[in-house]
Short mmCIF file of C-alpha atoms in Angstrom, two decimals:
data_model
loop_
_atom_site.label_atom_id
_atom_site.label_comp_id
_atom_site.label_asym_id
_atom_site.label_seq_id
_atom_site.Cartn_x
_atom_site.Cartn_y
_atom_site.Cartn_z
CA MET A 1 72.55 34.51 127.48
CA LYS A 2 71.16 30.94 128.90
CA TRP A 3 73.54 29.47 126.88
CA ALA A 4 76.76 31.26 128.12
CA LYS A 5 75.21 30.32 131.71
CA ASP A 6 74.87 26.95 130.94
CA SER A 7 78.17 26.88 128.81
CA ARG A 8 79.94 28.13 132.20
CA ASN A 9 78.27 25.48 134.32
CA LYS A 10 79.70 22.84 131.95
CA ILE A 11 83.24 24.61 132.33
CA GLU A 12 83.49 24.81 136.12
CA LYS A 13 81.93 21.03 136.64
CA GLU A 14 82.44 18.91 133.30
CA GLY A 15 85.62 20.46 131.05
CA ASP A 16 86.19 22.57 128.15
CA LEU A 17 83.04 22.90 125.01
CA ASP A 18 83.05 20.81 122.48
CA LEU A 19 84.29 23.05 119.38
CA HIS A 20 84.65 22.82 115.96
CA SER A 21 86.52 25.35 113.27
CA THR A 22 86.46 25.71 109.47
CA LEU A 23 87.90 28.40 107.08
CA ASN A 24 85.32 30.06 105.35
CA MET A 25 86.11 32.08 102.01
CA ALA A 26 83.07 34.11 100.35
CA LEU A 27 83.04 36.33 97.17
CA PHE A 28 81.17 39.15 97.70
CA TRP A 29 80.04 42.20 95.43
CA SER A 30 77.53 44.25 97.03
CA TYR A 31 76.35 45.10 100.31
CA ILE A 32 73.53 41.91 99.89
CA ALA A 33 74.83 38.96 101.71
CA GLU A 34 72.25 36.35 99.58
CA GLN A 35 74.55 37.22 96.67
CA ASP A 36 77.69 35.96 98.03
CA LYS A 37 79.11 32.62 96.81
CA SER A 38 80.95 30.90 99.91
CA ILE A 39 83.04 27.89 100.24
CA SER A 40 83.79 26.35 103.47
CA THR A 41 86.76 23.88 104.03
CA GLY A 42 88.71 22.40 107.43
CA ARG A 43 91.82 22.25 105.99
CA VAL A 44 94.83 25.08 105.75
CA GLU A 45 96.19 23.36 102.41
CA LEU A 46 92.48 23.58 100.54
CA LEU A 47 92.48 27.17 101.06
CA GLN A 48 94.66 28.55 97.89
CA ALA A 49 92.68 25.88 96.21
CA GLY A 50 89.11 27.42 97.39
CA THR A 51 90.47 31.01 96.65
CA LYS A 52 91.74 30.20 93.24
CA ARG A 53 88.10 28.79 92.68
CA LEU A 54 86.11 31.93 93.79
CA VAL A 55 88.59 33.79 91.40
CA ARG A 56 88.01 32.08 88.04
CA PHE A 57 83.94 31.97 88.79
CA ALA A 58 84.23 35.86 89.38
CA ARG A 59 86.32 36.35 85.89
CA LYS A 60 83.95 34.03 84.31
CA TYR A 61 80.22 34.85 85.75
CA LEU A 62 80.66 38.63 86.82
CA PRO A 63 80.59 41.76 84.72
CA SER A 64 84.28 43.09 84.57
CA GLY A 65 83.04 46.47 86.18
CA VAL A 66 81.73 44.29 88.86
CA VAL A 67 84.99 42.19 89.07
CA ASP A 68 86.67 45.28 90.09
CA SER A 69 84.78 46.09 92.97
CA SER A 70 84.55 42.73 94.34
CA ALA A 71 86.55 40.48 97.01
CA ILE A 72 87.08 37.35 99.02
CA ARG A 73 86.70 37.04 102.60
CA ILE A 74 88.88 34.38 104.25
CA GLU A 75 88.16 33.83 108.01
CA ARG A 76 88.43 30.81 110.63
CA ARG A 77 85.24 30.31 112.09
CA TRP A 78 85.23 28.86 115.77
CA VAL A 79 81.83 27.03 116.19
CA ALA A 80 80.88 25.20 120.01
CA ASN A 81 78.42 22.33 119.43
CA SER A 82 75.88 23.48 121.53
CA LEU A 83 75.55 26.91 119.94
CA PRO A 84 75.53 26.12 115.89
CA ASP A 85 74.04 29.03 114.63
CA TRP A 86 76.75 31.69 116.28
CA GLU A 87 80.28 32.17 115.42
CA LEU A 88 82.12 31.62 119.15
CA LEU A 89 83.72 35.30 119.35
CA GLN A 90 80.82 36.69 117.77
CA ALA A 91 78.67 35.09 120.76
CA PHE A 92 80.94 36.39 123.53
CA THR A 93 81.23 39.76 122.38
CA TYR A 94 77.27 39.75 122.53
CA ILE A 95 77.36 38.04 126.12
CA TYR A 96 80.10 40.85 127.13
CA ALA A 97 78.18 43.54 125.65
CA ALA A 98 74.75 42.34 127.42
CA HIS A 99 76.35 42.36 130.77
CA TYR A 100 77.99 45.69 130.20
CA ARG A 101 74.67 47.26 129.30
CA MET A 102 73.08 45.70 132.29
CA CYS A 103 76.22 46.91 134.84
CA LYS A 104 76.13 50.63 133.40
CA GLY A 105 72.43 50.62 133.69
CA LEU A 106 72.18 49.89 137.29
CA ALA A 107 74.71 52.10 137.90
CA GLU A 108 73.04 54.80 136.32
CA HIS A 109 69.60 53.77 138.17
CA ILE A 110 71.39 53.83 141.40
CA GLY A 111 73.10 57.62 140.63
CA GLN A 112 76.45 55.77 140.64
CA ALA A 113 79.21 56.72 138.33
CA PHE A 114 80.09 53.32 135.91
CA ASN A 115 83.56 53.02 135.99
CA ALA A 116 85.36 54.52 132.92
CA GLY A 117 87.85 51.59 133.24
CA VAL A 118 85.71 48.83 132.08
CA PRO A 119 86.49 48.11 128.53
CA SER A 120 83.62 49.17 126.33
CA PRO A 121 82.20 46.31 124.14
CA ASP A 122 83.38 48.19 120.92
CA SER A 123 86.97 47.48 121.98
CA LEU A 124 86.20 43.87 121.61
CA PHE A 125 85.85 43.93 117.31
CA MET A 126 89.38 44.59 116.80
CA ALA A 127 90.15 41.62 118.92
CA ARG A 128 88.23 39.56 116.99
CA GLU A 129 89.18 40.67 113.76
CA THR A 130 92.46 39.77 114.79
CA ALA A 131 91.60 36.48 116.30
CA LEU A 132 89.58 35.63 113.41
CA ARG A 133 92.70 36.28 111.06
CA ILE A 134 89.77 37.94 108.85
CA ALA A 135 91.43 38.93 105.36
CA TYR A 136 90.00 40.18 102.45
CA LEU A 137 91.29 39.30 98.80
CA LYS A 138 90.59 42.46 96.54
CA LEU A 139 90.00 41.37 92.89
CA SER A 140 90.66 44.87 91.86
CA ASP A 141 95.06 44.51 92.61
CA MET A 142 95.06 40.53 93.92
CA ALA A 143 96.43 42.13 97.08
CA ILE A 144 95.54 40.85 100.62
CA HIS A 145 94.04 43.68 102.96
CA SER A 146 92.09 43.64 106.54
CA GLN A 147 90.10 46.08 108.39
CA LYS A 148 91.98 48.16 110.85
CA VAL A 149 89.97 49.59 114.22
CA GLU A 150 91.42 51.85 116.35
CA VAL A 151 89.86 53.13 119.32
CA VAL A 152 89.98 57.08 120.49
CA LYS A 153 89.42 58.17 123.52
CA PHE A 154 87.65 61.46 124.21
CA ASP A 155 89.58 64.40 124.79
CA ARG A 156 87.79 67.66 125.98
CA ALA A 157 90.82 69.55 126.10
CA ALA A 158 91.41 69.25 122.60
CA ILE A 159 87.88 70.79 121.62
CA SER A 160 88.36 74.51 121.47
CA PRO A 161 86.09 77.45 122.80
CA GLU A 162 85.09 77.92 118.82
CA ARG A 163 83.93 74.44 118.27
CA GLU A 164 82.38 74.05 121.67
CA SER A 165 80.02 77.33 120.71
CA LEU A 166 79.42 75.55 117.30
CA LEU A 167 78.41 72.28 118.78
CA ALA A 168 76.36 73.74 121.62
CA PRO A 169 72.88 74.15 120.12
CA VAL A 170 73.38 70.54 118.63
CA ARG A 171 74.15 69.52 121.97
CA ASP A 172 71.23 70.83 123.50
CA SER A 173 69.14 69.35 120.44
CA ALA A 174 70.39 66.03 121.25
CA ASN A 175 69.79 66.33 124.83
CA ARG A 176 66.27 67.01 124.07
CA ALA A 177 65.56 64.43 121.68
CA ARG A 178 62.62 62.03 122.54
CA SER A 179 62.30 60.50 119.13
CA MET A 180 64.30 59.58 115.84
CA ASP A 181 63.23 62.10 114.42
CA ASP A 182 64.44 64.66 116.93
CA VAL A 183 67.75 62.79 116.93
CA PHE A 184 67.81 63.03 112.78
CA GLU A 185 66.99 66.52 112.81
CA ALA A 186 70.15 67.20 115.36
CA LEU A 187 72.85 65.41 113.54
CA CYS A 188 71.13 67.28 110.29
CA GLU A 189 71.83 70.39 111.91
CA LEU A 190 75.38 68.95 113.50
CA ALA A 191 76.49 67.95 109.92
CA SER A 192 75.78 71.09 108.00
CA SER A 193 77.32 73.81 111.05
CA THR A 194 80.07 71.75 110.87
CA PHE A 195 80.85 71.65 107.25
CA GLN A 196 79.91 75.69 106.87
CA HIS A 197 82.61 75.63 109.58
CA ASP A 198 85.24 73.64 108.38
CA GLY A 199 84.43 73.03 104.59
CA TYR A 200 84.24 69.13 104.86
CA HIS A 201 82.60 66.68 106.81
CA VAL A 202 84.63 63.24 107.61
CA PRO A 203 82.47 59.99 107.27
CA MET A 204 80.34 59.41 110.41
CA VAL A 205 78.33 56.87 111.65
CA PHE A 206 75.83 56.75 114.82
CA MET A 207 73.85 53.95 116.52
CA TYR A 208 71.28 54.41 119.16
CA ASP A 209 68.92 52.40 121.20
CA GLU A 210 65.23 52.52 121.90
CA ASP A 211 65.93 55.45 124.23
CA MET A 212 67.88 57.22 121.77
CA LYS A 213 70.90 56.79 123.48
CA VAL A 214 74.33 56.41 121.75
CA VAL A 215 75.70 53.00 121.70
CA ASP A 216 78.10 53.12 119.19
CA MET A 217 79.73 55.53 116.91
CA MET A 218 82.85 55.88 114.64
CA SER A 219 84.25 57.35 111.63
CA VAL A 220 85.90 55.66 108.89
CA HIS A 221 87.61 56.35 105.99
CA PHE A 222 87.13 54.05 102.54
CA GLY A 223 89.83 53.02 100.17
CA ASP A 224 87.41 51.79 97.31
CA ARG A 225 84.12 50.65 97.35
CA VAL A 226 84.87 46.92 98.43
CA ASP A 227 85.86 48.66 101.52
CA LYS A 228 82.26 50.24 101.87
CA TYR A 229 80.79 46.65 101.57
CA ILE A 230 83.33 45.57 104.22
CA PHE A 231 82.15 48.28 106.86
CA TRP A 232 78.42 48.17 106.16
CA ARG A 233 78.37 44.50 106.79
CA SER A 234 80.77 45.04 110.08
CA VAL A 235 78.33 47.60 111.06
CA ALA A 236 75.44 44.91 111.12
CA ASP A 237 77.43 42.77 112.99
CA ARG A 238 77.75 45.81 116.11
CA VAL A 239 73.82 46.28 115.50
CA VAL A 240 73.84 42.77 116.73
CA VAL A 241 76.06 42.86 119.63
CA THR A 242 74.81 46.75 120.79
CA LYS A 243 71.25 46.24 120.48
CA ALA A 244 70.97 49.13 118.50
CA LYS A 245 67.55 49.95 116.90
CA SER A 246 68.69 52.41 114.74
CA VAL A 247 71.56 53.81 112.66
CA VAL A 248 72.26 57.42 110.85
CA THR A 249 75.67 58.19 108.67
CA ILE A 250 77.02 61.53 107.74
CA GLY A 251 79.13 61.87 105.05
CA GLU A 252 80.23 63.35 101.47
CA MET A 253 79.48 61.57 98.13
CA TRP A 254 79.95 62.10 94.84
CA ILE A 255 77.25 62.51 91.95
CA ARG A 256 77.98 60.80 88.58
CA ASP A 257 76.01 60.79 85.31
CA MET A 258 74.60 57.59 85.39
CA LYS A 259 73.18 57.92 81.71
CA ASN A 260 75.58 55.53 80.08
CA PHE A 261 76.77 53.36 83.01
CA THR A 262 77.45 49.69 82.09
CA TYR A 263 78.30 46.77 84.60
CA ALA A 264 81.11 46.29 82.32
CA GLN A 265 82.53 49.65 82.97
CA GLY A 266 81.74 50.11 87.00
CA LEU A 267 80.65 53.45 88.81
CA ASN A 268 84.13 54.69 89.52
CA LYS A 269 84.46 55.30 85.57
CA LEU A 270 81.44 57.36 85.24
CA PRO A 271 81.98 61.21 84.95
CA ILE A 272 81.62 63.45 88.59
CA THR A 273 78.89 66.26 87.89
CA GLY A 274 78.36 67.03 91.54
CA GLU A 275 79.22 66.54 94.91
CA ARG A 276 76.44 66.39 98.33
CA LEU A 277 76.60 66.35 102.02
CA SER A 278 74.37 64.07 103.10
CA VAL A 279 72.53 62.45 106.23
CA VAL A 280 70.63 59.34 106.06
CA GLY A 281 69.26 57.20 108.81
CA TYR A 282 67.06 53.58 109.12
CA ASP A 283 65.87 52.15 112.04
CA HIS A 284 64.46 48.58 113.17
CA LEU A 285 61.22 49.34 112.13
CA GLY A 286 61.88 49.85 108.60
CA VAL A 287 61.54 53.99 108.68
CA CYS A 288 64.27 55.60 106.36
CA ARG A 289 65.06 59.40 106.77
CA SER A 290 67.35 61.57 104.83
CA LYS A 291 68.56 64.80 103.95
CA SER A 292 70.87 66.16 101.41
CA TRP A 293 72.77 69.38 100.61
CA ASP A 294 74.63 70.27 97.23
CA VAL A 295 77.96 71.36 97.75
CA VAL A 296 78.81 74.43 96.04
CA ARG A 297 81.88 75.97 95.01
CA GLN A 298 82.10 79.18 93.59
CA SER A 299 85.95 78.54 92.55
CA PRO A 300 88.72 75.78 93.50
CA ASP A 301 90.48 77.98 96.41
CA ALA A 302 87.00 79.59 97.99
CA LYS A 303 85.53 77.59 100.71
CA PRO A 304 82.24 75.70 99.77
CA SER A 305 78.72 76.25 100.86
CA LEU A 306 75.67 74.39 101.11
CA GLU A 307 72.31 74.54 99.34
CA LEU A 308 69.58 72.06 100.76
CA VAL A 309 68.48 69.38 97.77
CA VAL A 310 64.62 69.06 97.36
CA PRO A 311 63.80 65.69 96.83
CA ASP A 312 62.77 64.45 93.36
CA ALA A 313 59.19 63.02 94.40
CA LYS A 314 59.28 60.47 91.60
CA TYR A 315 62.08 58.73 93.45
CA LEU A 316 61.02 58.82 96.92
CA ASP A 317 59.84 55.25 96.97
CA ARG A 318 63.53 54.19 96.15
CA GLU A 319 64.62 56.55 98.98
CA VAL A 320 66.37 53.73 100.88
CA PRO A 321 70.29 53.14 99.59
CA PHE A 322 71.75 50.13 99.14
CA ILE A 323 74.12 50.42 102.22
CA PHE A 324 71.41 49.54 104.12
CA ALA A 325 71.16 46.23 102.92
CA PRO A 326 73.04 44.45 105.95
CA LEU A 327 70.77 46.10 108.61
CA MET A 328 68.03 45.59 107.00
CA ARG A 329 68.81 42.04 107.09
CA VAL A 330 69.37 41.85 110.91
CA PHE A 331 66.42 43.62 111.29
CA GLY A 332 64.25 40.99 109.75
CA ILE A 333 62.71 43.92 107.14
CA PRO A 334 62.28 42.44 103.33
CA TYR A 335 64.27 44.34 100.61
CA PRO A 336 62.65 46.89 98.74
CA ASP A 337 61.45 46.25 95.29
CA HIS A 338 64.62 48.57 93.11
CA PHE A 339 67.11 46.32 95.29
CA ALA A 340 65.35 43.02 93.36
CA GLU A 341 65.43 45.29 90.26
CA ASP A 342 69.04 46.08 90.30
CA LEU A 343 69.62 42.49 91.88
CA GLU A 344 67.95 41.38 88.41
CA ARG A 345 69.92 44.00 86.09
CA THR A 346 73.39 42.12 87.67
CA ALA A 347 72.10 38.69 86.85
CA ARG A 348 71.45 39.61 83.52
CA ALA A 349 74.73 41.28 82.55
CA SER A 350 76.20 38.16 83.90
CA ARG A 351 74.30 35.89 81.84
CA GLY A 352 75.20 37.89 79.35
CA ALA A 353 78.77 37.18 80.43
CA ARG A 354 78.34 34.07 80.08
CA ASP A 355 76.68 33.81 76.82
#
């Protein structure tokens, strides 16, 4: 924020900031950024050569099952010489979000309604993706993809009386929440009651500040595993901007038989043995909370029901899912032991491919 003030004064009195840009390419195949292999160039004509180099690296050194779930991220990054550790548009998004929080907090403090016409910080993420021209080359189909963000305005008239009555107890629980445990239980109630009513639950993510107020929320559609890597890395970017302290996700998942898993095969080839509804949360202190229900179907056409899953004690030390790796990175929390074990298995499989 001090840089923002100083830069504003410099622009007003002296002139534009000194900027430089690069084209960055990063091959990624997991939620863990430390695994990425990156190449930077300032020249567009070298972009194709760099992309081909990363594709060759993936096909030579990664197991085939991993290659099918990998992609190359291509983006132009703008950096101010006076703020070398921040991408400039990410810095501006952070600065705007800080001003937004301050003004909204002041309005609440003096008992005034905050102007609903003021754009919320989440509206800037879509503009940032567009300005950076971020594209993803998926190695599964060798086609270019992009992340699309759409802001949907809340419409109370679209909520039926039946839905209102369903949400009332959940809303009351959330309003009474004074801790992350309270918020988590309220979302578990929301997830199970919504699924019991509709027979399904779309994936959702909620972000909370230190006062247990929602600072960001979204739904998401995944086309494949790469989309999940992209999404959770973008969630980490939003956590930086919003200063969220806790993140909770709700969604359905497939349960697969892992007995015959190999990195040459890939997860999506494993047989499905069941499905679950899951609520999982992670906070800046490194506390992970999770609750799951098996989805039970008496017949293909019958409405499904839920059965609470009792956690297996021998797996409690592995309860942190890999999706939270980008959050752990921004929170400054070390990865748990089972992350390192999986990375080593991937490395061994890669060495086997090289041999």
